[in-house]
Amino acid sequence: ELKVEQNPLFLSMQEGKNYTIYCNYSTTSDRLYWYRQDPGKSLESLFVLLSNGAVKQEGRLMASLDTKARLSTLHITAAVHDLSATYFCAVVSNRDDKIIFGKGTRLHILP
Amino acid sequence: DTGVSQNPRHKITKRGQNVTFRCDPISEHNRLYWYRQTLGQGPEFLTYFQNEAQLEKSRLLSDRFSAERPKGSFSTLEIQRTEQGDSAMYLCASSSHLRVQFYEQYFGPGTRLTVT
């Protein structure tokens, strides 16, 4: 059964620094989502990654997918306070199209 | 289209009562997913539909939970004989499965259930 692991689960960082969130998954998949969630709110779609080697960028966030390694990364460049939120990766099972979420990375950016 | 909507937004019920939630997806979307999220956790997959057909259901879902999407448009999620452990945010999401570029999944605002 598909399992998704994110790390770190909590990240506190200074504004202006770079960091990477990792998402590993256990079975074959070539579709992966990244979401942002603010406290008390629903999920906002950030990226959809649909093939091996896919890379997408929006502002200070860049996501990539390596289906051979079963790994996706979300890279934050020159973090700003507004990026403080919880970030989830979600993987679509090739077998049955179930979508399995990681536990989330709670990102706190200090001004 | 205004996006995915869910009703009610909040529901407080007593243990043992039945509750029903509704989700209205984006109109051209043929896939609809239900998730449950508890505090500090990621959304947990419950079930999904393609049009009116329920294609997968989580093995963790007890028989007290049932979902329908009778005409392939809105969906309902019913919980019978609620327990305190059912307290959570119930999220609905929709997507289009017809073309690759529309695989993006859009979430509704959620229904927060509190069982007392």
XYZ file of C-alpha atoms in Angstrom:
227
model
C 0.000 0.000 0.000
C 1.200 3.494 -0.840
C 2.881 5.342 2.007
C 4.072 8.942 1.861
C 6.715 10.378 4.133
C 7.573 14.030 4.437
C 10.489 15.564 6.200
C 11.109 17.590 8.091
C 7.762 17.779 9.888
C 8.607 21.118 11.401
C 10.947 23.775 10.112
C 11.788 27.119 11.609
C 13.975 29.310 9.474
C 15.119 32.879 9.065
C 13.898 35.133 6.304
C 16.219 35.173 3.338
C 17.447 31.580 3.771
C 16.941 28.661 1.408
C 15.592 25.287 2.381
C 14.150 22.077 0.928
C 11.238 19.907 2.006
C 11.403 16.241 0.977
C 8.584 13.884 0.056
C 9.323 10.172 -0.315
C 6.772 7.585 -1.348
C 6.726 3.827 -1.344
C 5.101 2.580 -4.579
C 5.076 3.540 -8.228
C 3.495 6.871 -9.022
C 3.928 9.484 -11.681
C 1.528 12.080 -10.294
C 2.226 14.197 -7.257
C 0.693 17.345 -5.789
C 1.994 19.991 -3.428
C -0.460 21.978 -1.304
C -0.295 24.824 1.149
C -2.586 25.076 4.171
C -2.931 28.097 6.449
C -4.298 27.592 9.974
C -8.037 26.974 9.984
C -8.231 27.071 6.199
C -8.600 24.523 3.421
C -5.863 23.440 1.039
C -4.503 25.581 -1.756
C -2.964 23.850 -4.762
C 0.626 24.856 -5.451
C 1.969 22.395 -8.006
C 0.923 19.374 -10.009
C 3.843 17.211 -11.149
C 2.923 14.649 -13.796
C 6.102 13.034 -15.069
C 9.618 12.066 -14.179
C 11.917 15.059 -14.164
C 9.041 17.547 -13.938
C 10.055 20.852 -12.436
C 7.701 23.717 -11.711
C 8.372 27.114 -10.206
C 6.137 29.806 -8.810
C 7.751 32.764 -7.131
C 10.091 31.569 -4.384
C 8.856 27.967 -4.551
C 10.151 25.278 -6.878
C 8.984 21.671 -6.969
C 10.525 18.696 -8.715
C 9.717 15.028 -9.174
C 12.041 12.035 -9.563
C 9.799 9.020 -10.119
C 12.717 6.588 -10.223
C 13.843 7.649 -6.749
C 10.197 8.080 -5.640
C 11.105 11.508 -4.369
C 9.762 15.003 -4.743
C 11.280 18.162 -3.349
C 9.845 21.579 -2.600
C 12.598 24.168 -2.540
C 12.152 27.558 -0.924
C 14.421 30.342 -2.080
C 15.048 33.449 0.039
C 12.155 32.721 2.372
C 9.777 35.487 3.415
C 7.403 35.544 6.378
C 4.331 35.175 4.114
C 5.426 31.651 3.247
C 4.771 30.491 6.803
C 2.183 27.688 6.493
C 1.906 23.909 6.448
C 2.964 22.264 3.197
C 1.671 18.868 2.130
C 2.688 16.552 -0.633
C 0.088 14.115 -1.956
C 0.841 11.136 -4.187
C -1.569 9.459 -6.580
C -1.363 5.684 -6.593
C -0.848 4.299 -10.113
C -2.742 1.194 -9.054
C -6.044 2.650 -7.895
C -5.848 6.484 -8.129
C -6.140 6.883 -4.359
C -4.460 10.096 -3.247
C -2.323 9.711 -0.134
C -1.035 12.723 1.776
C 2.100 13.136 3.816
C 1.860 14.375 7.391
C 2.819 17.869 6.319
C 5.732 20.191 7.001
C 4.908 23.066 9.298
C 7.062 25.958 8.115
C 7.667 28.926 10.379
C 9.677 31.776 8.934
C 11.059 34.234 11.416
C 11.115 37.886 10.340
C -17.773 28.827 -11.454
C -17.169 29.654 -7.807
C -15.219 26.535 -6.918
C -15.976 23.592 -4.680
C -18.577 24.268 -1.996
C -19.423 22.276 1.119
C -22.361 22.456 3.488
C -22.690 22.856 6.338
C -19.423 24.520 7.297
C -19.791 23.500 10.914
C -21.788 20.750 12.564
C -22.088 19.946 16.239
C -23.877 16.740 17.063
C -24.358 14.413 19.981
C -22.793 10.997 20.010
C -25.028 8.424 18.386
C -26.718 10.838 15.985
C -26.461 10.614 12.205
C -25.015 13.458 10.159
C -24.896 14.179 6.434
C -22.573 16.536 4.602
C -22.885 17.817 1.068
C -20.241 18.678 -1.503
C -20.841 20.529 -4.768
C -17.832 20.144 -7.069
C -16.720 22.409 -9.894
C -19.324 21.758 -12.565
C -17.202 20.181 -15.303
C -15.226 17.968 -12.912
C -15.984 14.272 -13.092
C -13.864 13.152 -10.110
C -14.821 13.859 -6.526
C -12.803 12.905 -3.449
C -13.638 12.901 0.253
C -10.977 13.262 2.945
C -10.904 13.572 6.718
C -8.367 15.748 8.488
C -7.666 15.884 12.210
C -5.592 18.530 13.916
C -1.921 18.394 13.012
C -2.367 15.630 10.451
C -2.544 15.446 6.695
C -5.858 14.759 4.964
C -6.747 11.072 5.087
C -8.289 9.561 1.946
C -11.843 8.256 2.484
C -13.323 7.573 -0.944
C -13.623 8.877 -4.480
C -16.088 8.908 -7.356
C -15.747 9.115 -11.071
C -19.072 10.498 -12.252
C -21.634 8.547 -10.191
C -19.471 5.461 -9.648
C -17.683 5.025 -6.332
C -14.341 3.600 -7.432
C -12.348 3.246 -4.222
C -13.001 3.346 -0.528
C -10.456 3.402 2.272
C -10.118 0.161 4.198
C -10.003 2.293 7.318
C -13.530 3.508 6.688
C -16.048 1.797 8.921
C -19.501 0.660 7.828
C -20.952 3.711 9.571
C -19.664 5.871 6.715
C -21.381 5.970 3.353
C -21.058 8.291 0.399
C -23.135 8.815 -2.725
C -22.959 10.826 -5.877
C -26.303 9.950 -7.449
C -26.221 11.949 -10.669
C -22.518 12.491 -10.974
C -22.789 16.041 -9.700
C -23.017 16.784 -5.951
C -22.057 14.181 -3.367
C -23.161 13.408 0.177
C -21.200 11.797 2.988
C -23.239 10.290 5.801
C -21.932 9.159 9.156
C -24.279 7.003 11.189
C -24.156 6.616 14.966
C -21.442 9.228 15.336
C -18.626 8.701 17.827
C -16.326 11.247 19.424
C -13.487 9.930 17.288
C -15.360 11.120 14.192
C -14.704 14.734 15.181
C -12.594 16.154 12.345
C -12.625 18.400 9.309
C -14.214 16.654 6.314
C -12.820 17.900 3.041
C -14.115 17.436 -0.460
C -12.074 17.940 -3.615
C -12.831 17.693 -7.307
C -10.811 17.302 -10.476
C -11.215 16.525 -14.136
C -9.908 13.130 -15.224
C -10.452 13.681 -18.928
C -7.353 15.559 -19.886
C -3.895 15.616 -18.299
C -3.782 19.365 -17.940
C -6.827 19.301 -15.677
C -5.509 16.834 -13.118
C -5.273 19.668 -10.609
C -7.433 18.930 -7.587
C -9.416 21.761 -6.015
C -10.508 21.604 -2.407
C -13.643 22.934 -0.784
C -13.604 24.857 2.511
C -14.460 21.759 4.544
C -17.112 20.800 7.087
C -15.924 20.801 10.679
C -17.690 18.100 12.699
C -17.712 18.129 16.488
C -19.246 15.150 18.260
C -20.071 15.800 21.919
